[in-house]
XYZ file of C-alpha atoms in Angstrom:
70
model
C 32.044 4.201 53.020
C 32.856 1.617 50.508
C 35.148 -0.053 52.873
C 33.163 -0.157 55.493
C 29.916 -2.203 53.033
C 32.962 -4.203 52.189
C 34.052 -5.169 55.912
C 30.139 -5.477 56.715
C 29.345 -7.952 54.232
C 32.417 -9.895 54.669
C 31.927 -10.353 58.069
C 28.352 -11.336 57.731
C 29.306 -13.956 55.271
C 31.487 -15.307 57.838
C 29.062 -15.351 60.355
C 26.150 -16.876 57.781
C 29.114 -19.089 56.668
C 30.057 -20.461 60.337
C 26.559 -20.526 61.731
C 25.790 -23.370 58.785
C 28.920 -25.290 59.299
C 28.098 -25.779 63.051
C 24.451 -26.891 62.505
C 25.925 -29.224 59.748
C 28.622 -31.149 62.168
C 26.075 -31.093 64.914
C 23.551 -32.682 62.842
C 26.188 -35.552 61.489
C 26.932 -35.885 65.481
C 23.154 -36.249 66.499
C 22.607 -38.657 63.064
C 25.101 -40.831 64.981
C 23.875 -40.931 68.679
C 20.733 -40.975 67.936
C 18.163 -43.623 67.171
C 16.169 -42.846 63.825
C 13.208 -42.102 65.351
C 14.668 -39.887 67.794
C 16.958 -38.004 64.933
C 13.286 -37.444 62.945
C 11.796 -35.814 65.931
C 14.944 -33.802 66.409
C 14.874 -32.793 62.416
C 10.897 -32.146 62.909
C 11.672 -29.737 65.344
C 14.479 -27.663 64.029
C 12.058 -27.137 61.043
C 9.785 -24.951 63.281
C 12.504 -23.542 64.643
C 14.234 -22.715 61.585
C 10.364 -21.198 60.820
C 10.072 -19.201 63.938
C 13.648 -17.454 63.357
C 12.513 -16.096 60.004
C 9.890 -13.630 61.752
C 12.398 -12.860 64.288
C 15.272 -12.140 61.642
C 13.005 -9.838 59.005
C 12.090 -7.278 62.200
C 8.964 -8.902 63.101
C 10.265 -8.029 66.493
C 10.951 -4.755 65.888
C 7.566 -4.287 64.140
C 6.134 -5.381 67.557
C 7.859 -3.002 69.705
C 7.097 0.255 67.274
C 3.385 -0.776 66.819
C 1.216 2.089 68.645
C -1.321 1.169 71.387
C -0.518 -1.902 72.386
C-alpha cells in the first residue's frame, strides 16, 4: 500500500511538474510573437480559464452528474 501512495504521488508531481513547465515555455513563445496588446488579451483569458478548471478539478463535475432530479 505504501508503495503504491508513493508511486501515486510521484507520478502526479510529475505530471503537476510538466503541465507548468509547458504553459511556462509556451507563454515565453507567445511573449515573443505576439504584440503586447495581443499577449494581454491572451494572459486575460487564460485567467478565466485557469478559473473555470478549478470547478472542474475539485469534482464540480462529478457533483453534477450524482445530483438527484435533474
Amino acid at each position: 500500500m505504501k508503495n503504491k501512495v508513493f508511486t501515486g504521488f510521484f507520478w502526479k508531481f510529475n505530471e503537476q511538474i510538466s503541465s507548468q513547465l509547458v504553459t511556462f515555455i509556451i507563454s515565453i513563445i507567445l511573449a515573443r510573437l505576439l504584440t503586447p496588446k495581443d499577449y494581454g488579451i491572451v494572459a486575460l483569458i487564460n485567467v478565466f480559464i485557469s478559473i473555470a478548471d478549478v470547478f472542474v478539478t475539485s469534482g464540480f463535475g462529478a457533483a453534477l452528474i450524482q445530483k438527484k432530479g435533474c
